[in-house]
Coordinates of N, CA, C and O in Angstrom, one line a residue:
X23 N 61.0 -39.0 146.1 CA 61.1 -38.8 144.7 C 59.8 -39.2 144.0 O 59.3 -38.6 143.1
X24 N 59.2 -40.3 144.5 CA 58.0 -40.8 144.0 C 56.8 -39.9 144.2 O 56.0 -39.7 143.3
X25 N 56.8 -39.2 145.4 CA 55.8 -38.2 145.7 C 55.9 -37.0 144.7 O 54.8 -36.6 144.3
X26 N 57.0 -36.6 144.4 CA 57.2 -35.5 143.5 C 56.7 -35.8 142.1 O 56.0 -35.0 141.5
X27 N 57.1 -37.0 141.7 CA 56.6 -37.4 140.3 C 55.1 -37.6 140.3 O 54.5 -37.3 139.3
X28 N 54.5 -38.1 141.4 CA 53.1 -38.2 141.5 C 52.4 -36.9 141.4 O 51.4 -36.7 140.8
X29 N 52.9 -35.9 142.1 CA 52.4 -34.6 142.1 C 52.5 -33.9 140.7 O 51.5 -33.3 140.2
X30 N 53.6 -34.1 140.0 CA 53.8 -33.6 138.7 C 52.8 -34.2 137.7 O 52.2 -33.6 136.9
X31 N 52.6 -35.5 137.9 CA 51.6 -36.2 137.0 C 50.2 -35.7 137.3 O 49.4 -35.5 136.3
X32 N 49.8 -35.4 138.5 CA 48.5 -34.9 138.8 C 48.3 -33.5 138.2 O 47.3 -33.1 137.7
X33 N 49.4 -32.7 138.3 CA 49.3 -31.3 137.7 C 49.2 -31.4 136.2 O 48.4 -30.7 135.6
X34 N 49.9 -32.3 135.6 CA 49.8 -32.4 134.1 C 48.5 -32.9 133.7 O 47.9 -32.5 132.7
X35 N 47.9 -33.8 134.5 CA 46.5 -34.3 134.2 C 45.5 -33.2 134.3 O 44.5 -33.3 133.7
X36 N 45.7 -32.3 135.2 CA 44.7 -31.2 135.5 C 44.8 -30.1 134.5 O 43.8 -29.3 134.4
X37 N 45.8 -30.0 133.7 CA 46.0 -28.9 132.8 C 44.9 -28.8 131.7 O 44.3 -27.7 131.5
X38 N 44.5 -29.9 131.0 CA 43.5 -29.8 130.0 C 42.1 -29.3 130.7 O 41.4 -28.5 130.0
X39 N 41.8 -29.8 131.9 CA 40.6 -29.4 132.5 C 40.6 -27.9 132.8 O 39.7 -27.1 132.6
X40 N 41.8 -27.4 133.3 CA 42.0 -26.0 133.7 C 41.8 -25.1 132.4 O 41.2 -24.1 132.4
X41 N 42.4 -25.6 131.3 CA 42.4 -24.8 130.0 C 40.9 -24.7 129.6 O 40.4 -23.7 129.1
X42 N 40.2 -25.8 129.6 CA 38.8 -25.8 129.2 C 37.9 -24.9 130.1 O 37.2 -24.1 129.5
X43 N 38.1 -25.0 131.4 CA 37.3 -24.1 132.3 C 37.7 -22.7 132.0 O 36.8 -21.8 132.0
X44 N 38.9 -22.4 131.9 CA 39.4 -21.0 131.6 C 38.8 -20.5 130.3 O 38.4 -19.3 130.2
X45 N 38.8 -21.3 129.3 CA 38.2 -20.9 128.0 C 36.7 -20.6 128.1 O 36.2 -19.6 127.5
X46 N 36.0 -21.4 128.8 CA 34.6 -21.1 129.0 C 34.4 -19.8 129.8 O 33.5 -19.0 129.4
X47 N 35.1 -19.6 130.8 CA 35.0 -18.3 131.6 C 35.4 -17.1 130.7 O 34.7 -16.1 130.8
X48 N 36.4 -17.3 129.9 CA 36.8 -16.2 129.0 C 35.7 -15.9 128.0 O 35.4 -14.7 127.7
X49 N 35.1 -16.9 127.4 CA 34.0 -16.7 126.5 C 32.8 -16.0 127.1 O 32.2 -15.1 126.5
X50 N 32.5 -16.4 128.3 CA 31.4 -15.7 129.0 C 31.7 -14.2 129.2 O 30.9 -13.3 129.1
X51 N 33.0 -13.9 129.6 CA 33.4 -12.6 129.9 C 33.3 -11.7 128.6 O 32.8 -10.6 128.6
X52 N 33.7 -12.3 127.5 CA 33.7 -11.6 126.2 C 32.2 -11.3 125.8 O 31.9 -10.2 125.3
X53 N 31.3 -12.2 126.0 CA 29.9 -12.0 125.7 C 29.3 -10.9 126.6 O 28.4 -10.2 126.2
X54 N 29.8 -10.8 127.8 CA 29.3 -9.8 128.7 C 29.8 -8.4 128.3 O 29.1 -7.4 128.4
X55 N 31.0 -8.4 127.7 CA 31.5 -7.1 127.3 C 30.9 -6.6 126.0 O 30.9 -5.4 125.7
X56 N 30.3 -7.5 125.2 CA 29.6 -7.1 124.0 C 28.1 -7.4 124.1 O 27.7 -8.5 123.7
X57 N 27.4 -6.5 124.7 CA 26.0 -6.8 125.0 C 25.1 -7.0 123.7 O 24.1 -7.7 123.8
X58 N 25.4 -6.4 122.6 CA 24.6 -6.5 121.4 C 24.9 -7.7 120.5 O 24.3 -8.0 119.5
X59 N 25.9 -8.5 120.9 CA 26.4 -9.6 120.1 C 25.4 -10.8 120.3 O 25.1 -11.2 121.4
X60 N 25.0 -11.4 119.2 CA 24.2 -12.6 119.3 C 24.8 -13.6 118.4 O 25.0 -13.4 117.2
X61 N 25.2 -14.8 119.0 CA 25.9 -15.8 118.2 C 25.0 -16.3 117.1 O 23.8 -16.4 117.3
X62 N 25.5 -16.6 115.9 CA 24.7 -17.1 114.8 C 24.3 -18.5 115.1 O 25.0 -19.3 115.7
X63 N 23.2 -18.9 114.5 CA 22.7 -20.2 114.6 C 23.5 -21.1 113.7 O 23.8 -20.8 112.5
X64 N 24.0 -22.3 114.2 CA 24.8 -23.2 113.3 C 24.1 -23.6 112.0 O 24.7 -23.8 111.0
X65 N 22.8 -23.8 112.1 CA 22.0 -24.2 110.9 C 22.1 -23.0 109.8 O 22.2 -23.3 108.6
X66 N 22.1 -21.8 110.2 CA 22.3 -20.7 109.3 C 23.6 -20.7 108.6 O 23.8 -20.4 107.4
X67 N 24.6 -21.0 109.4 CA 26.0 -21.1 108.8 C 26.1 -22.2 107.8 O 26.7 -22.0 106.8
X68 N 25.4 -23.3 108.1 CA 25.5 -24.4 107.1 C 24.8 -24.0 105.8 O 25.3 -24.3 104.7
X69 N 23.6 -23.3 105.9 CA 22.9 -22.9 104.7 C 23.8 -21.9 103.9 O 23.8 -21.9 102.7
X70 N 24.4 -20.9 104.6 CA 25.2 -20.0 103.9 C 26.4 -20.6 103.2 O 26.8 -20.3 102.1
X71 N 27.0 -21.6 103.9 CA 28.1 -22.4 103.3 C 27.6 -23.1 102.0 O 28.3 -23.1 101.0
X72 N 26.5 -23.8 102.1 CA 25.9 -24.5 101.0 C 25.7 -23.6 99.8 O 26.0 -23.9 98.6
X73 N 25.1 -22.4 100.1 CA 24.9 -21.4 99.0 C 26.2 -21.0 98.4 O 26.3 -20.8 97.1
X74 N 27.2 -20.7 99.2 CA 28.5 -20.3 98.7 C 29.1 -21.4 97.8 O 29.8 -21.1 96.8
X75 N 29.0 -22.6 98.2 CA 29.6 -23.7 97.4 C 28.9 -23.8 96.1 O 29.5 -24.1 95.0
X76 N 27.6 -23.7 96.0 CA 26.8 -23.7 94.8 C 27.2 -22.6 93.8 O 27.3 -22.8 92.6
X77 N 27.4 -21.4 94.4 CA 27.8 -20.3 93.5 C 29.2 -20.3 93.1 O 29.6 -19.6 92.1
X78 N 30.1 -20.9 93.9 CA 31.5 -20.9 93.6 C 31.8 -21.7 92.3 O 31.2 -22.7 92.1
X79 N 32.8 -21.2 91.6 CA 33.3 -22.0 90.4 C 34.3 -23.0 91.0 O 35.3 -22.6 91.6
X80 N 34.1 -24.3 90.7 CA 34.9 -25.3 91.3 C 36.3 -25.3 90.7 O 37.3 -25.4 91.5
X81 N 36.5 -25.3 89.4 CA 37.8 -25.3 88.8 C 38.1 -24.0 88.1 O 37.2 -23.6 87.2
X82 N 39.2 -23.3 88.3 CA 39.4 -22.1 87.6 C 39.6 -22.4 86.1 O 40.0 -23.5 85.7
X83 N 39.5 -21.3 85.3 CA 39.6 -21.5 83.8 C 41.0 -21.9 83.4 O 41.2 -22.7 82.5
X84 N 42.0 -21.5 84.1 CA 43.4 -21.9 83.8 C 43.6 -23.4 84.0 O 44.2 -24.0 83.2
X85 N 43.0 -23.9 85.0 CA 43.1 -25.3 85.3 C 42.3 -26.1 84.2 O 42.8 -27.2 83.8
X86 N 41.2 -25.6 83.7 CA 40.5 -26.3 82.7 C 41.3 -26.3 81.4 O 41.3 -27.3 80.7
X87 N 41.9 -25.2 81.0 CA 42.8 -25.2 79.8 C 43.9 -26.2 80.0 O 44.3 -26.9 79.0
X88 N 44.5 -26.2 81.1 CA 45.6 -27.2 81.4 C 45.1 -28.6 81.3 O 45.8 -29.4 80.7
X89 N 43.9 -28.9 81.8 CA 43.4 -30.2 81.7 C 43.0 -30.5 80.2 O 43.2 -31.7 79.8
X90 N 42.6 -29.5 79.5 CA 42.3 -29.8 78.0 C 43.6 -30.1 77.3 O 43.6 -31.0 76.4
X91 N 44.7 -29.4 77.7 CA 46.0 -29.7 77.0 C 46.4 -31.2 77.3 O 46.9 -31.9 76.4
X92 N 46.2 -31.6 78.6 CA 46.5 -33.0 78.9 C 45.7 -34.0 78.2 O 46.2 -35.0 77.7
X93 N 44.4 -33.7 78.1 CA 43.5 -34.6 77.4 C 43.8 -34.7 75.9 O 43.8 -35.8 75.3
X94 N 44.1 -33.5 75.3 CA 44.5 -33.5 73.8 C 45.8 -34.3 73.6 O 45.9 -35.1 72.7
X95 N 46.7 -34.1 74.5 CA 48.0 -34.8 74.4 C 47.8 -36.3 74.5 O 48.3 -37.1 73.8
X96 N 46.9 -36.7 75.4 CA 46.6 -38.2 75.5 C 45.9 -38.7 74.3 O 46.2 -39.8 73.9
X97 N 45.0 -38.0 73.7 CA 44.3 -38.4 72.5 C 45.3 -38.5 71.3 O 45.3 -39.4 70.5
X98 N 46.2 -37.5 71.2 CA 47.2 -37.5 70.1 C 48.2 -38.6 70.3 O 48.6 -39.3 69.3
X99 N 48.6 -38.9 71.5 CA 49.5 -40.0 71.8 C 48.9 -41.3 71.4 O 49.6 -42.3 71.0
X100 N 47.6 -41.5 71.6 CA 46.9 -42.7 71.3 C 46.5 -42.8 69.8 O 46.0 -43.8 69.3
X101 N 46.9 -41.8 69.0 CA 46.6 -41.8 67.6 C 45.2 -41.4 67.2 O 44.8 -41.6 66.1
X102 N 44.5 -40.7 68.1 CA 43.1 -40.3 67.9 C 43.1 -38.8 67.5 O 44.0 -38.1 67.9
X103 N 42.1 -38.4 66.9 CA 41.9 -37.0 66.6 C 41.2 -36.3 67.7 O 40.1 -36.8 68.2
X104 N 41.8 -35.3 68.3 CA 41.1 -34.7 69.5 C 39.8 -34.0 69.1 O 39.7 -33.5 68.0
X105 N 38.9 -34.0 70.1 CA 37.6 -33.3 69.8 C 37.8 -31.8 69.8 O 38.7 -31.3 70.5
X106 N 36.9 -31.1 69.1 CA 37.1 -29.7 68.9 C 36.7 -28.9 70.2 O 37.3 -27.8 70.4
X107 N 35.8 -29.4 71.0 CA 35.5 -28.7 72.2 C 36.7 -28.6 73.2 O 36.7 -27.7 74.0
X108 N 37.6 -29.5 73.1 CA 38.8 -29.4 73.9 C 39.8 -28.3 73.5 O 40.4 -27.7 74.3
X109 N 39.8 -28.1 72.2 CA 40.8 -27.2 71.6 C 40.3 -25.7 71.7 O 41.0 -24.8 71.4
X110 N 39.0 -25.5 72.0 CA 38.5 -24.2 72.2 C 39.2 -23.5 73.3 O 39.3 -24.0 74.4
X111 N 39.7 -22.3 73.1 CA 40.3 -21.5 74.2 C 41.8 -21.8 74.3 O 42.5 -21.1 75.1
X112 N 42.4 -22.7 73.5 CA 43.8 -22.9 73.5 C 44.5 -21.9 72.6 O 44.0 -21.6 71.6
X113 N 45.7 -21.5 73.1 CA 46.4 -20.5 72.2 C 47.0 -21.3 71.0 O 47.3 -22.5 71.1
X114 N 47.3 -20.5 70.0 CA 48.0 -21.1 68.8 C 49.3 -21.7 69.2 O 49.7 -22.7 68.6
X115 N 50.0 -21.1 70.1 CA 51.3 -21.7 70.5 C 51.1 -23.1 71.2 O 51.9 -24.0 70.9
X116 N 50.1 -23.2 72.0 CA 49.9 -24.5 72.6 C 49.5 -25.6 71.6 O 49.9 -26.7 71.6
X117 N 48.7 -25.2 70.6 CA 48.3 -26.1 69.5 C 49.5 -26.5 68.7 O 49.7 -27.7 68.4
X118 N 50.4 -25.5 68.4 CA 51.6 -25.8 67.6 C 52.5 -26.7 68.5 O 53.1 -27.7 67.9
X119 N 52.7 -26.4 69.7 CA 53.5 -27.2 70.6 C 53.1 -28.7 70.7 O 53.9 -29.6 70.6
X120 N 51.8 -28.9 70.8 CA 51.2 -30.3 70.9 C 51.3 -31.0 69.5 O 51.6 -32.2 69.4
X121 N 51.2 -30.2 68.4 CA 51.3 -30.8 67.1 C 52.6 -31.3 66.7 O 52.8 -32.1 65.8
X122 N 53.7 -30.7 67.3 CA 55.1 -31.0 66.8 C 55.6 -32.2 67.6 O 56.4 -32.9 67.1
X123 N 55.1 -32.4 68.8 CA 55.8 -33.4 69.7 C 55.6 -34.9 69.2 O 54.6 -35.2 68.5
X124 N 56.5 -35.7 69.6 CA 56.4 -37.1 69.3 C 55.4 -37.8 70.3 O 55.0 -37.2 71.3
X125 N 55.0 -39.0 69.9 CA 54.0 -39.7 70.8 C 54.6 -39.9 72.2 O 53.8 -39.9 73.2
X126 N 55.9 -40.1 72.4 CA 56.4 -40.3 73.7 C 56.3 -39.0 74.5 O 56.0 -39.0 75.7
X127 N 56.6 -37.9 73.9 CA 56.4 -36.6 74.6 C 55.0 -36.3 74.9 O 54.7 -35.8 76.0
X128 N 54.1 -36.6 74.0 CA 52.6 -36.4 74.3 C 52.2 -37.3 75.4 O 51.4 -36.8 76.2
X129 N 52.7 -38.5 75.5 CA 52.3 -39.3 76.7 C 52.8 -38.7 78.0 O 52.2 -38.8 79.0
X130 N 54.0 -38.1 77.9 CA 54.6 -37.5 79.1 C 53.7 -36.3 79.5 O 53.4 -36.1 80.7
X131 N 53.2 -35.5 78.6 CA 52.3 -34.4 78.9 C 51.0 -35.0 79.5 O 50.4 -34.4 80.5
X132 N 50.4 -36.0 78.9 CA 49.2 -36.6 79.4 C 49.3 -37.1 80.8 O 48.4 -37.1 81.6
X133 N 50.5 -37.6 81.2 CA 50.7 -38.2 82.5 C 51.2 -37.3 83.5 O 51.2 -37.6 84.7
X134 N 51.6 -36.1 83.1 CA 52.2 -35.1 84.0 C 51.1 -34.6 85.0 O 50.0 -34.5 84.7
X135 N 51.6 -34.3 86.2 CA 50.7 -33.7 87.2 C 50.4 -32.2 86.8 O 51.3 -31.6 86.1
X136 N 49.3 -31.7 87.1 CA 48.9 -30.4 86.6 C 49.9 -29.3 87.1 O 50.3 -28.4 86.3
X137 N 50.4 -29.4 88.3 CA 51.4 -28.3 88.7 C 52.7 -28.5 88.0 O 53.3 -27.5 87.6
X138 N 53.2 -29.7 87.7 CA 54.4 -29.9 87.0 C 54.3 -29.3 85.6 O 55.2 -28.7 85.1
X139 N 53.1 -29.6 84.9 CA 52.9 -29.1 83.6 C 52.8 -27.6 83.6 O 53.3 -27.0 82.7
X140 N 52.1 -27.0 84.6 CA 52.0 -25.6 84.6 C 53.4 -24.9 84.7 O 53.7 -24.0 84.1
X141 N 54.2 -25.5 85.6 CA 55.6 -25.0 85.8 C 56.4 -25.1 84.5 O 57.2 -24.2 84.2
X142 N 56.2 -26.2 83.8 CA 57.0 -26.5 82.6 C 56.5 -25.4 81.5 O 57.4 -24.9 80.8
X143 N 55.2 -25.2 81.4 CA 54.8 -24.3 80.4 C 55.1 -22.9 80.7 O 55.3 -22.0 79.8
X144 N 55.3 -22.5 82.0 CA 55.8 -21.2 82.3 C 57.3 -21.1 82.2 O 57.8 -20.0 82.1
X145 N 58.0 -22.2 82.1 CA 59.4 -22.2 81.9 C 60.2 -22.1 83.2 O 61.4 -21.9 83.2
X146 N 59.6 -22.4 84.3 CA 60.2 -22.3 85.6 C 61.0 -23.6 85.9 O 62.2 -23.6 86.1
X147 N 60.2 -24.7 85.9 CA 60.8 -26.1 86.2 C 60.4 -26.9 85.0 O 59.2 -27.3 84.9
X148 N 61.3 -27.3 84.2 CA 61.0 -28.1 83.0 C 60.9 -29.6 83.3 O 61.6 -30.0 84.3
X149 N 60.1 -30.3 82.6 CA 60.0 -31.7 82.7 C 61.1 -32.3 81.8 O 61.2 -32.0 80.6
X150 N 61.9 -33.2 82.4 CA 63.0 -33.8 81.6 C 62.5 -34.6 80.4 O 61.6 -35.4 80.6
X151 N 63.1 -34.4 79.2 CA 62.7 -35.1 78.0 C 61.5 -34.5 77.3 O 61.1 -35.1 76.3
X152 N 61.0 -33.4 77.8 CA 59.8 -32.8 77.2 C 60.2 -31.5 76.5 O 61.0 -30.7 77.0
X153 N 59.7 -31.3 75.3 CA 60.0 -30.1 74.5 C 59.6 -28.8 75.3 O 58.5 -28.8 75.9
X154 N 60.5 -27.8 75.3 CA 60.2 -26.6 76.0 C 59.0 -25.9 75.3 O 58.8 -26.0 74.1
X155 N 58.3 -25.1 76.2 CA 57.1 -24.4 75.7 C 57.5 -23.0 75.4 O 57.1 -22.1 76.0
X156 N 58.3 -22.8 74.3 CA 58.5 -21.5 73.8 C 58.6 -21.6 72.2 O 58.9 -22.7 71.7
X157 N 58.4 -20.5 71.6 CA 58.3 -20.5 70.1 C 59.6 -21.0 69.4 O 59.5 -21.7 68.5
X158 N 60.7 -20.5 69.9 CA 62.0 -20.8 69.3 C 62.3 -22.3 69.4 O 62.7 -22.9 68.4
X159 N 62.0 -22.9 70.6 CA 62.3 -24.4 70.7 C 61.3 -25.2 69.8 O 61.8 -26.2 69.2
X160 N 60.1 -24.8 69.7 CA 59.1 -25.5 68.9 C 59.5 -25.5 67.5 O 59.5 -26.5 66.8
X161 N 59.9 -24.3 67.0 CA 60.3 -24.1 65.6 C 61.6 -24.9 65.3 O 61.7 -25.5 64.2
X162 N 62.5 -24.8 66.2 CA 63.8 -25.5 66.0 C 63.6 -27.0 66.0 O 64.1 -27.8 65.1
X163 N 62.7 -27.5 66.9 CA 62.4 -29.0 66.9 C 61.7 -29.4 65.6 O 62.0 -30.5 65.1
X164 N 60.7 -28.6 65.2 CA 60.0 -28.9 64.0 C 60.9 -29.0 62.8 O 60.8 -29.9 61.9
X165 N 61.9 -28.0 62.7 CA 62.8 -28.0 61.6 C 63.8 -29.2 61.6 O 64.1 -29.9 60.6
X166 N 64.2 -29.6 62.8 CA 65.1 -30.8 63.0 C 64.4 -32.0 62.6 O 64.9 -32.9 62.0
X167 N 63.1 -32.2 63.0 CA 62.4 -33.4 62.7 C 62.1 -33.5 61.2 O 62.2 -34.6 60.6
X168 N 61.9 -32.3 60.6 CA 61.6 -32.3 59.1 C 62.9 -32.7 58.3 O 62.8 -33.4 57.3
X169 N 64.1 -32.4 58.8 CA 65.3 -32.7 58.1 C 65.9 -34.0 58.5 O 66.8 -34.5 57.9
X170 N 65.3 -34.7 59.5 CA 65.9 -35.9 60.0 C 65.6 -37.0 59.0 O 64.5 -37.2 58.5
X171 N 66.7 -37.7 58.6 CA 66.4 -38.8 57.6 C 65.7 -40.0 58.2 O 65.7 -40.2 59.4
X172 N 65.0 -40.7 57.3 CA 64.3 -41.9 57.8 C 65.3 -42.9 58.3 O 66.3 -43.2 57.7
X173 N 65.0 -43.6 59.4 CA 65.9 -44.6 59.9 C 66.0 -45.7 58.9 O 65.1 -46.1 58.2
X174 N 67.2 -46.3 58.9 CA 67.6 -47.3 57.9 C 66.6 -48.5 58.0 O 66.2 -49.1 57.0
X175 N 66.3 -48.9 59.2 CA 65.5 -50.1 59.3 C 64.1 -49.9 58.8 O 63.4 -50.7 58.2
X176 N 63.6 -48.6 59.0 CA 62.2 -48.3 58.5 C 62.3 -48.3 56.9 O 61.3 -48.7 56.3
X177 N 63.3 -47.8 56.4 CA 63.4 -47.7 54.9 C 63.5 -49.1 54.3 O 62.8 -49.4 53.3
X178 N 64.3 -50.0 55.0 CA 64.4 -51.4 54.5 C 63.0 -52.1 54.7 O 62.7 -53.0 53.8
X179 N 62.4 -51.9 55.7 CA 61.1 -52.5 56.0 C 60.1 -52.2 54.9 O 59.3 -53.0 54.5
X180 N 60.0 -50.9 54.5 CA 59.0 -50.5 53.6 C 59.4 -50.8 52.1 O 58.5 -51.1 51.3
X181 N 60.7 -50.8 51.8 CA 61.1 -51.0 50.4 C 62.1 -52.2 50.3 O 63.3 -51.9 50.3
X182 N 61.7 -53.4 50.2 CA 62.7 -54.5 50.1 C 63.3 -54.4 48.7 O 62.7 -54.0 47.7
X183 N 64.6 -54.7 48.6 CA 65.3 -54.7 47.3 C 65.0 -55.9 46.5 O 65.3 -57.0 47.0
X184 N 64.5 -55.7 45.3 CA 64.2 -56.9 44.5 C 65.4 -57.8 44.2 O 65.3 -59.0 44.1
X185 N 66.6 -57.1 43.9 CA 67.8 -57.9 43.6 C 68.2 -58.8 44.7 O 68.7 -59.9 44.4
X186 N 68.1 -58.4 45.9 CA 68.5 -59.3 47.0 C 67.5 -60.4 47.2 O 67.8 -61.6 47.5
X187 N 66.2 -60.1 46.9 CA 65.2 -61.2 47.0 C 65.5 -62.2 45.9 O 65.4 -63.5 46.2
X188 N 65.8 -61.8 44.7 CA 66.0 -62.7 43.6 C 67.3 -63.5 43.9 O 67.3 -64.7 43.6
X189 N 68.3 -62.9 44.4 CA 69.6 -63.6 44.7 C 69.3 -64.7 45.8 O 69.9 -65.8 45.7
X190 N 68.5 -64.3 46.8 CA 68.3 -65.3 47.8 C 67.5 -66.5 47.3 O 67.7 -67.6 47.8
X191 N 66.6 -66.3 46.4 CA 65.8 -67.5 45.8 C 66.6 -68.3 44.9 O 66.4 -69.5 44.7
X192 N 67.7 -67.7 44.2 CA 68.5 -68.4 43.3 C 69.3 -69.5 44.0 O 69.7 -70.5 43.4
X193 N 69.7 -69.2 45.2 CA 70.6 -70.1 46.0 C 69.9 -71.4 46.4 O 70.4 -72.4 46.6
X194 N 68.6 -71.3 46.6 CA 67.8 -72.4 47.1 C 67.6 -73.5 46.1 O 67.8 -73.8 45.1

């Protein structure tokens, strides 16, 4: 049994060498069959690749617009006014969508991965807690926010009642 296992081990060890030798022989045979073929110089391939990289546009325009949306959302969430060069090329719908959202939603947009944000804006897979990117949802949300009453605590904080203040001082 040990002899059989030793022979199997030798055969398995010889397989990579056999495949390499067979590949070299096959390559030589193919070159003989194609007499006019001349392999390209690797340095030429590197030069061609470098030229192609220089000429290629690194980020597509859609990705740039998506990145601009994320940057604008981050600036709005931080309470800053976004720069005008970022808003160039954005659709009016995107501007309205960003203008209506709360700071929490804007932070979600700024932190979202590009693919998640793209899917959300297309309406395929929405991001939980983020306003949908369609005209009806934006208009409905804007109307609801406009009609929403001021929270009681905010109203009390801004306008203290003079009669309560006077009553409180009278007891002392």
